[in-house]
PDB file of C-alpha atoms in Angstrom:
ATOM      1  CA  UNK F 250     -11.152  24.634  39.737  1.00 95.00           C
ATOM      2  CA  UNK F 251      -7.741  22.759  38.727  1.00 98.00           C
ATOM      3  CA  UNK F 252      -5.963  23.012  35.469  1.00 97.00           C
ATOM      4  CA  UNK F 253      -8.036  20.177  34.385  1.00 97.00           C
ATOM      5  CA  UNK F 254     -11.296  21.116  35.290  1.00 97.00           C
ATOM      6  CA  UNK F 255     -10.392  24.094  33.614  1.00 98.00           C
ATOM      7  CA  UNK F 256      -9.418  21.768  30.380  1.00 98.00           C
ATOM      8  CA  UNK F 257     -12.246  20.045  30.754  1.00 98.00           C
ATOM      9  CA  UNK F 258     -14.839  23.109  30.625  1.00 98.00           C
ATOM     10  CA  UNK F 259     -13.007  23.817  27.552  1.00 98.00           C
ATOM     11  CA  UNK F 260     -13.381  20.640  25.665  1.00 98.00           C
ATOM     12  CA  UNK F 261     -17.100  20.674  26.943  1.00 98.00           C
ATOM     13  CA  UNK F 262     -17.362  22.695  23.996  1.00 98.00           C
ATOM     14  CA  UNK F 263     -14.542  23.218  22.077  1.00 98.00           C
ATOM     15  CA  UNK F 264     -14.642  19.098  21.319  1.00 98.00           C
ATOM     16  CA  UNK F 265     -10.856  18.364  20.583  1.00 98.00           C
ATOM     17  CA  UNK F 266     -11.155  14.736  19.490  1.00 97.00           C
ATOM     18  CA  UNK F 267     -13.300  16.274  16.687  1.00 97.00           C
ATOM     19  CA  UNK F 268     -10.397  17.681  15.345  1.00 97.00           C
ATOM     20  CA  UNK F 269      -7.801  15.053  14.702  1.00 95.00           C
ATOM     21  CA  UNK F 270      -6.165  16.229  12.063  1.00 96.00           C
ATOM     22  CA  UNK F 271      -5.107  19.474  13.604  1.00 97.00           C
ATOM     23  CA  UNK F 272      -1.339  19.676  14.223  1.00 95.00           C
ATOM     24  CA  UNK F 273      -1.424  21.525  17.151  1.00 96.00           C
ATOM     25  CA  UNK F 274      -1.129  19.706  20.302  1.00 97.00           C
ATOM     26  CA  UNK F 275      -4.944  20.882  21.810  1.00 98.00           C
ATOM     27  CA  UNK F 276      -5.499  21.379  25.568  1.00 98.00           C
ATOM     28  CA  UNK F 277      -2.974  21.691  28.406  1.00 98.00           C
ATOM     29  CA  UNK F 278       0.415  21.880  26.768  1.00 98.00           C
ATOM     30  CA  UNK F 279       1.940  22.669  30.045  1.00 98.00           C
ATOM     31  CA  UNK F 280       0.768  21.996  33.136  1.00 98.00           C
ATOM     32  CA  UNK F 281       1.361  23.571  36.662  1.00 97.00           C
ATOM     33  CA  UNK F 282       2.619  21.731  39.833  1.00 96.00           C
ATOM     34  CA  UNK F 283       0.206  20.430  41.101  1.00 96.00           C
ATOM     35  CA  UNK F 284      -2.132  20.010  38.293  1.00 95.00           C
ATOM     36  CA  UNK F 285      -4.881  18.090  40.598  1.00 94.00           C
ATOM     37  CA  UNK F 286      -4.925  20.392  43.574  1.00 96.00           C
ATOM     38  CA  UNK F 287      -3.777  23.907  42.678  1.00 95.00           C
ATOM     39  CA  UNK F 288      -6.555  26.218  42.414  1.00 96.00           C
ATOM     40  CA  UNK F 289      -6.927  28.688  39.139  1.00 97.00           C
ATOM     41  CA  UNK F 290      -8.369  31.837  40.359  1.00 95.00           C
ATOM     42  CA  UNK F 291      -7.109  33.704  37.671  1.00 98.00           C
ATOM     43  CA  UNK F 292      -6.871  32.998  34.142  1.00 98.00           C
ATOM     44  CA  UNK F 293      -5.145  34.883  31.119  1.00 98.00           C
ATOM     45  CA  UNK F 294      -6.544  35.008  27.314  1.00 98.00           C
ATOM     46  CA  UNK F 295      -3.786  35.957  24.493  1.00 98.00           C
ATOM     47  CA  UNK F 296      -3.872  34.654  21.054  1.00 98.00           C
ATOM     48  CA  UNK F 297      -0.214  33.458  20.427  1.00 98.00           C
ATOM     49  CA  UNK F 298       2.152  31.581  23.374  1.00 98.00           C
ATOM     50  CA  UNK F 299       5.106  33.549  23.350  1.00 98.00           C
ATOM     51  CA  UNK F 300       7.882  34.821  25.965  1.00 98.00           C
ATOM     52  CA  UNK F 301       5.702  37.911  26.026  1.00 98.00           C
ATOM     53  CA  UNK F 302       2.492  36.913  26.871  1.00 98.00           C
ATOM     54  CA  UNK F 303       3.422  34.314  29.948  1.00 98.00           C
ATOM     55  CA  UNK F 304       5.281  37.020  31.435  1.00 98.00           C
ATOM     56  CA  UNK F 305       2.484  39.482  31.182  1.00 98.00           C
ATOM     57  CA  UNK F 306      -0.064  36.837  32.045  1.00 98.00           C
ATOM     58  CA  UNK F 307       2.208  35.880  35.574  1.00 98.00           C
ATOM     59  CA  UNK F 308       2.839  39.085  36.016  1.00 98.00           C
ATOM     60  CA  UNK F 309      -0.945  39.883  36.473  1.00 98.00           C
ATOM     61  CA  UNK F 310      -1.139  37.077  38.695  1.00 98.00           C
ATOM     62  CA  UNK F 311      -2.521  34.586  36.842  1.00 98.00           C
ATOM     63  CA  UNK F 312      -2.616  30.622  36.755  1.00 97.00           C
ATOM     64  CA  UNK F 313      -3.211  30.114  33.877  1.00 98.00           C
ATOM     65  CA  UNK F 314      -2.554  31.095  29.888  1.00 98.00           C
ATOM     66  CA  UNK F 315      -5.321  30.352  27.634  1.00 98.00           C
ATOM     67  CA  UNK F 316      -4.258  30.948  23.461  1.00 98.00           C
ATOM     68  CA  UNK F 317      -5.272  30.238  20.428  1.00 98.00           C
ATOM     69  CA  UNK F 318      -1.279  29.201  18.927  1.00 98.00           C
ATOM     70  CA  UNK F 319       0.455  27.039  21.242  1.00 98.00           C
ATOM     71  CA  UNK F 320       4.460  25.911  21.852  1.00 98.00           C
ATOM     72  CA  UNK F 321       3.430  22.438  20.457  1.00 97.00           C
ATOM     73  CA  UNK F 322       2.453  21.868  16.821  1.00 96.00           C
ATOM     74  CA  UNK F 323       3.280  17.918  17.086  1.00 90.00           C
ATOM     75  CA  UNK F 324       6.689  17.200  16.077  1.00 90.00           C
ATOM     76  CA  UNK F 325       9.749  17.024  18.092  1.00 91.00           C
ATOM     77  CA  UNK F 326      11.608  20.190  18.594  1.00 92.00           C
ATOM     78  CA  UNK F 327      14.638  20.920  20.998  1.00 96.00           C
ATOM     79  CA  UNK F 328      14.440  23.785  24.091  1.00 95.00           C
ATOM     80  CA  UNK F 329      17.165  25.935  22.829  1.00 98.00           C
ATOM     81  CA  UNK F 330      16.710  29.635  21.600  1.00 97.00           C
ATOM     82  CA  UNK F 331      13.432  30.722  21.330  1.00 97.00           C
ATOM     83  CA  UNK F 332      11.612  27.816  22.139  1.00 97.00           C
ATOM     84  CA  UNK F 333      13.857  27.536  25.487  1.00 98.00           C
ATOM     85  CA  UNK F 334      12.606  30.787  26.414  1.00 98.00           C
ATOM     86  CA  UNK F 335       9.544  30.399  25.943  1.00 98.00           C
ATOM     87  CA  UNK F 336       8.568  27.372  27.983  1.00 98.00           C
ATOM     88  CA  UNK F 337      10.841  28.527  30.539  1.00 98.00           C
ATOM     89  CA  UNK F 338       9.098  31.831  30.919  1.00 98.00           C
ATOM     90  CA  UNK F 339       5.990  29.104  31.894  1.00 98.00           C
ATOM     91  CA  UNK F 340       7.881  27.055  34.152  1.00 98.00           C
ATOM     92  CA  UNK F 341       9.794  29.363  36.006  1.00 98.00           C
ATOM     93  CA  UNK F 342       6.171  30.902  37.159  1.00 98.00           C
ATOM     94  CA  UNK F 343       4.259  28.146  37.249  1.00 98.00           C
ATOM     95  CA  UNK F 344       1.651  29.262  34.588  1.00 98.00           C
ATOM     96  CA  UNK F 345       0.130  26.324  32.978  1.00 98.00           C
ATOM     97  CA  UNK F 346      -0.806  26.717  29.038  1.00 98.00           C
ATOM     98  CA  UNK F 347      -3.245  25.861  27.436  1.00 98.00           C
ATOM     99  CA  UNK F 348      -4.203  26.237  23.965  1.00 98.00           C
ATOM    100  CA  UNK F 349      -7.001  25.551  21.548  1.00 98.00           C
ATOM    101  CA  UNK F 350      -6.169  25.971  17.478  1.00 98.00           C
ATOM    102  CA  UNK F 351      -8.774  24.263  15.084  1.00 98.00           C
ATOM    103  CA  UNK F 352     -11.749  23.832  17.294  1.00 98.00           C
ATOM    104  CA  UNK F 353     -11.780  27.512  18.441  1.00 98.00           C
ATOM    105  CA  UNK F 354     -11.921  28.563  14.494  1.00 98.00           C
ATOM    106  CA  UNK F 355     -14.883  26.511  13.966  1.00 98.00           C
ATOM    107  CA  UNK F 356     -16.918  26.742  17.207  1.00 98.00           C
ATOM    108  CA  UNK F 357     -20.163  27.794  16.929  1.00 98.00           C
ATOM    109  CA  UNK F 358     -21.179  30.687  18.520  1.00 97.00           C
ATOM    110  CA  UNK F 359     -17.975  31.040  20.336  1.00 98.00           C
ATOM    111  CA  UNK F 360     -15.258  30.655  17.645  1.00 98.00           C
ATOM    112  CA  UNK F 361     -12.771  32.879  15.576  1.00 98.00           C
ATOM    113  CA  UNK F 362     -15.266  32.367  12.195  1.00 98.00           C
ATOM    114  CA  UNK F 363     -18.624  32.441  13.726  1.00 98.00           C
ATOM    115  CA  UNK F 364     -18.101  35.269  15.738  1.00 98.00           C
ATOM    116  CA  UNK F 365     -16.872  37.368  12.973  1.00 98.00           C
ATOM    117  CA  UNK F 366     -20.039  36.273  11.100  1.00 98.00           C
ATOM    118  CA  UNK F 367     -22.211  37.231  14.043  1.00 98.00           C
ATOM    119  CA  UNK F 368     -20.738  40.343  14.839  1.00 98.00           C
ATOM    120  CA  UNK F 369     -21.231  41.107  10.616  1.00 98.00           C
ATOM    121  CA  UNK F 370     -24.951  40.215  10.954  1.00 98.00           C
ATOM    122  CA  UNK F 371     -24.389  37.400   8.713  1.00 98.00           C
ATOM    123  CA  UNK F 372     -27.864  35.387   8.234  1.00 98.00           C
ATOM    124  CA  UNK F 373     -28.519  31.832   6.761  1.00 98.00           C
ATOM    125  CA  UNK F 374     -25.211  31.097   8.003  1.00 98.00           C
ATOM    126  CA  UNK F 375     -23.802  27.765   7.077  1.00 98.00           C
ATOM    127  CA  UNK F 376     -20.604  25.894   7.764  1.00 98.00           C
ATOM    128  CA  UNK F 377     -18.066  26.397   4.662  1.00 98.00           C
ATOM    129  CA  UNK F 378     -14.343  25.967   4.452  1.00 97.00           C
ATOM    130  CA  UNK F 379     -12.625  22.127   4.709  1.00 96.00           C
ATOM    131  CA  UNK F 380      -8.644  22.038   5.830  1.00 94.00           C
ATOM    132  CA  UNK F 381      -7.105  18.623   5.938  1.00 93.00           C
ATOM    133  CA  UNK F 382     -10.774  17.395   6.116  1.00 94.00           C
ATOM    134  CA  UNK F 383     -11.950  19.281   8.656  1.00 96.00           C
ATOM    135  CA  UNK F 384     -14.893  22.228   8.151  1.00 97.00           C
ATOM    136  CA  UNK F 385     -13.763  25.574   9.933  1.00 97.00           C
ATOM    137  CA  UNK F 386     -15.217  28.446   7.866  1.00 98.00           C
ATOM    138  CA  UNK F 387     -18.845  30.006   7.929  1.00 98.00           C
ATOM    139  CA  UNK F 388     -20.866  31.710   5.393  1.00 98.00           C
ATOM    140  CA  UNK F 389     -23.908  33.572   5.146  1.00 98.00           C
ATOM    141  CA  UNK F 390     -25.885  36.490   3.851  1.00 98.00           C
ATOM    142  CA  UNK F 391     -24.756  40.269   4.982  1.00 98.00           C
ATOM    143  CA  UNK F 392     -28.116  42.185   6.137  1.00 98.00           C
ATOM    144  CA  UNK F 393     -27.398  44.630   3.510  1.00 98.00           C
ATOM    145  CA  UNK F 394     -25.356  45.240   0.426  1.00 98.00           C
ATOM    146  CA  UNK F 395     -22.273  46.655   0.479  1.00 98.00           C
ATOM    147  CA  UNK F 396     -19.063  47.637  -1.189  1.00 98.00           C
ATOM    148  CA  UNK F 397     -15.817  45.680  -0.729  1.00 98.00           C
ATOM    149  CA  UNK F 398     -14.254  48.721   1.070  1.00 98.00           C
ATOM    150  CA  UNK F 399     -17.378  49.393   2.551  1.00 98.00           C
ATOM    151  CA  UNK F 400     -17.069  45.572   3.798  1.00 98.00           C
ATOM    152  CA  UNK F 401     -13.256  46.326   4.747  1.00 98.00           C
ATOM    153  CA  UNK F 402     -14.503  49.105   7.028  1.00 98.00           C
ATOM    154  CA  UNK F 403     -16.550  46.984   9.066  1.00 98.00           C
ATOM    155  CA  UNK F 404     -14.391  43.608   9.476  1.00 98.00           C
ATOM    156  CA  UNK F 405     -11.668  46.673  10.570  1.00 97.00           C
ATOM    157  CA  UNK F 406     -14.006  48.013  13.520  1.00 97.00           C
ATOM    158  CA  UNK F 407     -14.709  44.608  14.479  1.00 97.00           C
ATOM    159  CA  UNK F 408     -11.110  43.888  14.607  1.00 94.00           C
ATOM    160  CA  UNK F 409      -9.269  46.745  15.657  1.00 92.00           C
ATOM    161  CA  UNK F 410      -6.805  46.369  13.010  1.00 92.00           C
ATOM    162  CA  UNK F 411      -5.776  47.043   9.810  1.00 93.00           C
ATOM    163  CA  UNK F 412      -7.672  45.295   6.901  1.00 97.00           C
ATOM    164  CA  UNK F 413      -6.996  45.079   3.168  1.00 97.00           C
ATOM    165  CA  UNK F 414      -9.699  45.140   0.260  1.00 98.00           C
ATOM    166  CA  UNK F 415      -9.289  43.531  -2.762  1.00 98.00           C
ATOM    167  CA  UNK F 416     -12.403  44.542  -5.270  1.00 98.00           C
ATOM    168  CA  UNK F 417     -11.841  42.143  -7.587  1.00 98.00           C
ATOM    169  CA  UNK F 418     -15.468  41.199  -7.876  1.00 98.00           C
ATOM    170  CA  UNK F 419     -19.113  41.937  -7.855  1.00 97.00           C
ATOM    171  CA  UNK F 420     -19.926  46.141  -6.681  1.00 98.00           C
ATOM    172  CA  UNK F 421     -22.424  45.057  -4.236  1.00 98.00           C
ATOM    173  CA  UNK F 422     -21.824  42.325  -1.950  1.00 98.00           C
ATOM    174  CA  UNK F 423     -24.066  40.261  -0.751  1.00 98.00           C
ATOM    175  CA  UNK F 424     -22.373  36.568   0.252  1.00 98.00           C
ATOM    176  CA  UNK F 425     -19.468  36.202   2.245  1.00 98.00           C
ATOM    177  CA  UNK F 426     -17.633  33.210   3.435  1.00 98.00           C
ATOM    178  CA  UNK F 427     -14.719  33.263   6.397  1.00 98.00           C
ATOM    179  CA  UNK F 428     -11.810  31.620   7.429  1.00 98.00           C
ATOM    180  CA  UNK F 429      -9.617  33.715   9.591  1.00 98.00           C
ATOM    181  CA  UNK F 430      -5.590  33.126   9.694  1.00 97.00           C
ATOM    182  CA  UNK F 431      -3.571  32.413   7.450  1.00 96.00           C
ATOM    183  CA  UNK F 432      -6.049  30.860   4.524  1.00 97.00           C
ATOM    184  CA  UNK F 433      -5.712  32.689   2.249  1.00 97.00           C
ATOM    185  CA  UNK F 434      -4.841  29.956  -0.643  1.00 96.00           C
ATOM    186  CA  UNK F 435      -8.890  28.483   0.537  1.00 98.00           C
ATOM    187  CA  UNK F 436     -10.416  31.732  -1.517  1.00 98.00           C
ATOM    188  CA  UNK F 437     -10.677  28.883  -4.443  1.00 98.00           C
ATOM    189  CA  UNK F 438     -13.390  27.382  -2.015  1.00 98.00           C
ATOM    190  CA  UNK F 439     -15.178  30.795  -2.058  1.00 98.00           C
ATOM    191  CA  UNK F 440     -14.831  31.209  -5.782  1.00 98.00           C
ATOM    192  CA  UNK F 441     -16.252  27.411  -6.178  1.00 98.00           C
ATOM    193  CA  UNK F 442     -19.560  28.244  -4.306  1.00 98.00           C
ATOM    194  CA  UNK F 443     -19.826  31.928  -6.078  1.00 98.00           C
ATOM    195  CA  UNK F 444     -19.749  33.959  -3.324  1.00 98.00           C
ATOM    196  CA  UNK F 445     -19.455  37.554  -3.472  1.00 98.00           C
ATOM    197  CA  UNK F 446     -16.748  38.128  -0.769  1.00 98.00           C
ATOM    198  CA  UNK F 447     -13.684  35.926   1.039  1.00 98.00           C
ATOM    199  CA  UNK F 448     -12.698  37.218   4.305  1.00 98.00           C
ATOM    200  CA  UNK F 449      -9.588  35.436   5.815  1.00 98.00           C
ATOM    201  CA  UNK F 450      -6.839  36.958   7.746  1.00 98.00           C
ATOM    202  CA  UNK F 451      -3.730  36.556   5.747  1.00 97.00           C
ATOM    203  CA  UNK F 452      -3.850  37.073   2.026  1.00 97.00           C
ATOM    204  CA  UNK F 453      -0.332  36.091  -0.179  1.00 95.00           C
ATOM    205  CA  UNK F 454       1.286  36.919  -3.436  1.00 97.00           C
ATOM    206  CA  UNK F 455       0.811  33.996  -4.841  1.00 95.00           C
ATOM    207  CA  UNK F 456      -3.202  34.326  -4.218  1.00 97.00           C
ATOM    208  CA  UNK F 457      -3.284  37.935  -5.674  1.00 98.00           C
ATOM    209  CA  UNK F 458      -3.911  36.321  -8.904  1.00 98.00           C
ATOM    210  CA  UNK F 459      -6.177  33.821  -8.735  1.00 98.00           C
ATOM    211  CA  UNK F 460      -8.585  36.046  -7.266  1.00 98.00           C
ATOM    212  CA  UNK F 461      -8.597  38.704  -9.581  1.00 98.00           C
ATOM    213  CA  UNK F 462      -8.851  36.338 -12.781  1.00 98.00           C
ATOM    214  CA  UNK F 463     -11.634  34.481 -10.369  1.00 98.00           C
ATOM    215  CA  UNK F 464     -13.450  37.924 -10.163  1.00 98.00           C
ATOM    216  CA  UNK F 465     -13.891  37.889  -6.291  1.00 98.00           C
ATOM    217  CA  UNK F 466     -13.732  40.242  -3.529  1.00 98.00           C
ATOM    218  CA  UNK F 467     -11.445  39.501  -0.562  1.00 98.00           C
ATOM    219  CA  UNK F 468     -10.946  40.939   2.754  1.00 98.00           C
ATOM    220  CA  UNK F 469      -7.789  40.561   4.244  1.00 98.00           C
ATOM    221  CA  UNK F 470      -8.222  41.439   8.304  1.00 97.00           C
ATOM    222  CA  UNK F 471      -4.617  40.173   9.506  1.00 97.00           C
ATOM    223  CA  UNK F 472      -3.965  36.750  10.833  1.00 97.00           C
ATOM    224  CA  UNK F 473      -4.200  38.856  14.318  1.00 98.00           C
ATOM    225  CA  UNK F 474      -7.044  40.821  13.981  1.00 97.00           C
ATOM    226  CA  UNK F 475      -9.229  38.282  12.683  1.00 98.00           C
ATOM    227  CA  UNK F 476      -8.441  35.904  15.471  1.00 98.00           C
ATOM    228  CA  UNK F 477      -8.881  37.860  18.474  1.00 97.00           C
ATOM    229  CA  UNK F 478     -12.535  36.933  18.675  1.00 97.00           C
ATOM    230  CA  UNK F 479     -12.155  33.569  19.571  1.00 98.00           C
ATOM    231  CA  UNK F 480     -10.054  34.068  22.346  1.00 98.00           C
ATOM    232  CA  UNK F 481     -12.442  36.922  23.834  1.00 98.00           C
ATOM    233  CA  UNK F 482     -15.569  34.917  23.409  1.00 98.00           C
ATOM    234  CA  UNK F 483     -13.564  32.225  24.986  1.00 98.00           C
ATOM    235  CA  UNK F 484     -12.410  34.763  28.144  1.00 98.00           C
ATOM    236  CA  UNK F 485     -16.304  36.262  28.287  1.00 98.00           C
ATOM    237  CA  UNK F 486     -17.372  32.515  29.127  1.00 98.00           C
ATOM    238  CA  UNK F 487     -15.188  31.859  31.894  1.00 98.00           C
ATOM    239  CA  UNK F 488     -15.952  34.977  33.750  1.00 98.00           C
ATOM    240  CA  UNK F 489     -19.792  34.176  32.579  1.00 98.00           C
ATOM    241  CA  UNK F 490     -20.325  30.467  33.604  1.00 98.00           C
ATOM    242  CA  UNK F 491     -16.790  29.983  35.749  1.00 98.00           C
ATOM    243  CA  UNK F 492     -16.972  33.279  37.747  1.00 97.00           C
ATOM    244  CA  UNK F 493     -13.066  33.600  37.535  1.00 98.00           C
ATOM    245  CA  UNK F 494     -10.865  36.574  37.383  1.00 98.00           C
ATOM    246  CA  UNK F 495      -9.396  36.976  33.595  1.00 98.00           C
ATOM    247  CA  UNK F 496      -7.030  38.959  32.128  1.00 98.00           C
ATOM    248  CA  UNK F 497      -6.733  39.734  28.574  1.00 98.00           C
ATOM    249  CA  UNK F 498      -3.070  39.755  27.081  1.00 98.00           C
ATOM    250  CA  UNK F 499      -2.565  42.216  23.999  1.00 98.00           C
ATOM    251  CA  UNK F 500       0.304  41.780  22.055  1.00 97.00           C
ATOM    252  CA  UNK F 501      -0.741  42.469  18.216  1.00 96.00           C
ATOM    253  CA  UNK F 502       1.779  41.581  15.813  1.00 95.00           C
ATOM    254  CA  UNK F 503       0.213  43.847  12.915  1.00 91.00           C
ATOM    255  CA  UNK F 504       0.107  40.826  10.265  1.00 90.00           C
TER     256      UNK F 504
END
C-alpha cells in the first residue's frame, strides 16, 4: 500500500472529480519520497492540517495524515509564517497529506452529514443543501419528537462538544436538515423546504436574525464537533477493509 493506492481507495468512494467546484485541492497534497514504493503501515486521521497534527501524527509513527481541511485551498500562497511551518513540519518527517473537503461532507454513509443523520436515527433521509452547485447536506425524519434543546443534547453526545440551541421555531421537532461547518448562512435552504430544525456547525451574527423572523430551530454543534464524523468513519474503513494501523489526532479548537 503506497501513498497512491492509499489515494486511490479514497477516491473509490469519496469521488473527487464529482466535486469540481470545491476549492480545496482534494487528495494527496503532499506526497512522501518515494510515493510509488514506500509502504504506509500506519496512517493518521485529524480534521484540520496544521503544525500540530503532523507532528503528533509522525510522532506516532505514522506515514501518512489523512484530514478533512488541507494546506491547499487553490490559489497561490507563499511558505513563510504559518504556512512555512506547516508544510515543513510534513516534509521534514516525511508524512504525506492527504485531505478530502467537499466529498467527505456529502458521502453517503461515510460522510460528515450522513453520519450525523445516522447516528440521529434520521429516516426518509434525502440529499438537501447545494454550495456552489454542489449537494452536501441530508435531511430526514427524527424517530421521535423532540425539543430544540432536547435536539441540542443529542447532536452534543454525538459530538463531544459544545452545541448551541436556537428555539426559534416549532416546540416539537420533527424534520431536520444538516450541513456541518461553517454554513450557517444555508439555514435559508432549511427555512425554504419548512423544516423544523437546521443543524450546521457554525452559526453567525448576521444569521441570528433571519432565523428567528424565519421561525426555525437551529443547532449550532461547532465547525469541530460536527465534523469529526467524517474523518472517524473515514479511519474505521481503513482499519476495516485496509487492515492498517491508524491513529486518531485530537486537537479540538472549541468553535
Amino acid at each position: 500500500m503506497t501513498i497512491k493506492d492509499l489515494h486511490d481507495f479514497f477516491n473509490s468512494f469519496l469521488k473527487i472529480e464529482d466535486f469540481p467546484a470545491d476549492p480545496s485541492m482534494n487528495g494527496i497534497q503532499i506526497q512522501n519520497s518515494a510515493p510509488d514504493t514506500k509502504p504506509i503501515e500506519k496512517v493518521a486521521f485529524a480534521v484540520d492540517a496544521c503544525e500540530q497534527t503532523a507532528l503528533l501524527a509522525a510522532e506516532s509513527g505514522a506515514s501518512a495524515l489523512v484530514v478533512h481541511h488541507g494546506l491547499f485551498w487553490g490559489h497561490c500562497q507563499t511558505l513563510t509564517g504559518s504556512h512555512f511551518r506547516r508544510v515543513s513540519a510534513f516534509l521534514k518527517n516525511d508524512l504525506a497529506l492527504l485531505a478530502y473537503h467537499i466529498p467527505l461532507d456529502a458521502n453517503n454513509p461515510c460522510g460528515n452529514n450522513f453520519s450525523l443523520a445516522a447516528k440521529l436515527g434520521l429516516s426518509d433521509t434525502e440529499r438537501f443543501g447545494t454550495w456552489h452547485g454542489m449537494t452536501i447536506g441530508v435531511k430526514g425524519v427524527l424517530p421521535s419528537l423532540l425539543s430544540a434543546d432536547e435536539l441540542k443534547d443529542r447532536v452534543a453526545e454525538i459530538t463531544k462538544a459544545d452545541c448551541r440551541a436556537f428555539c426559534f421555531g416549532r416546540e416539537k421537532i420533527r424534520t431536520v436538515g444538516i450541513i456541518s461547518g461553517g454554513a450557517g448562512e444555508d439555514v435559508n435552504q432549511a427555512v425554504e423546504q419548512n423544516l423544523d430544525a437546521y443543524i450546521t456547525g457554525e452559526f453567525a451574527h448576521e444569521q441570528y436574525h433571519f432565523a428567528r423572523e424565519s421561525e426555525i430551530n437551529v443547532i449550532a454543534g461547532g465547525h469541530y464537533g460536527t465534523e469529526i464524523l467524517g474523518v472517524m468513519q473515514l479511519k474505521e474503513k481503513v482499519e476495516r477493509e485496509l487492515g492498517l494501523q491508524t491513529i486518531f489526532i485530537d486537537v479540538p479548537t472549541n468553535l
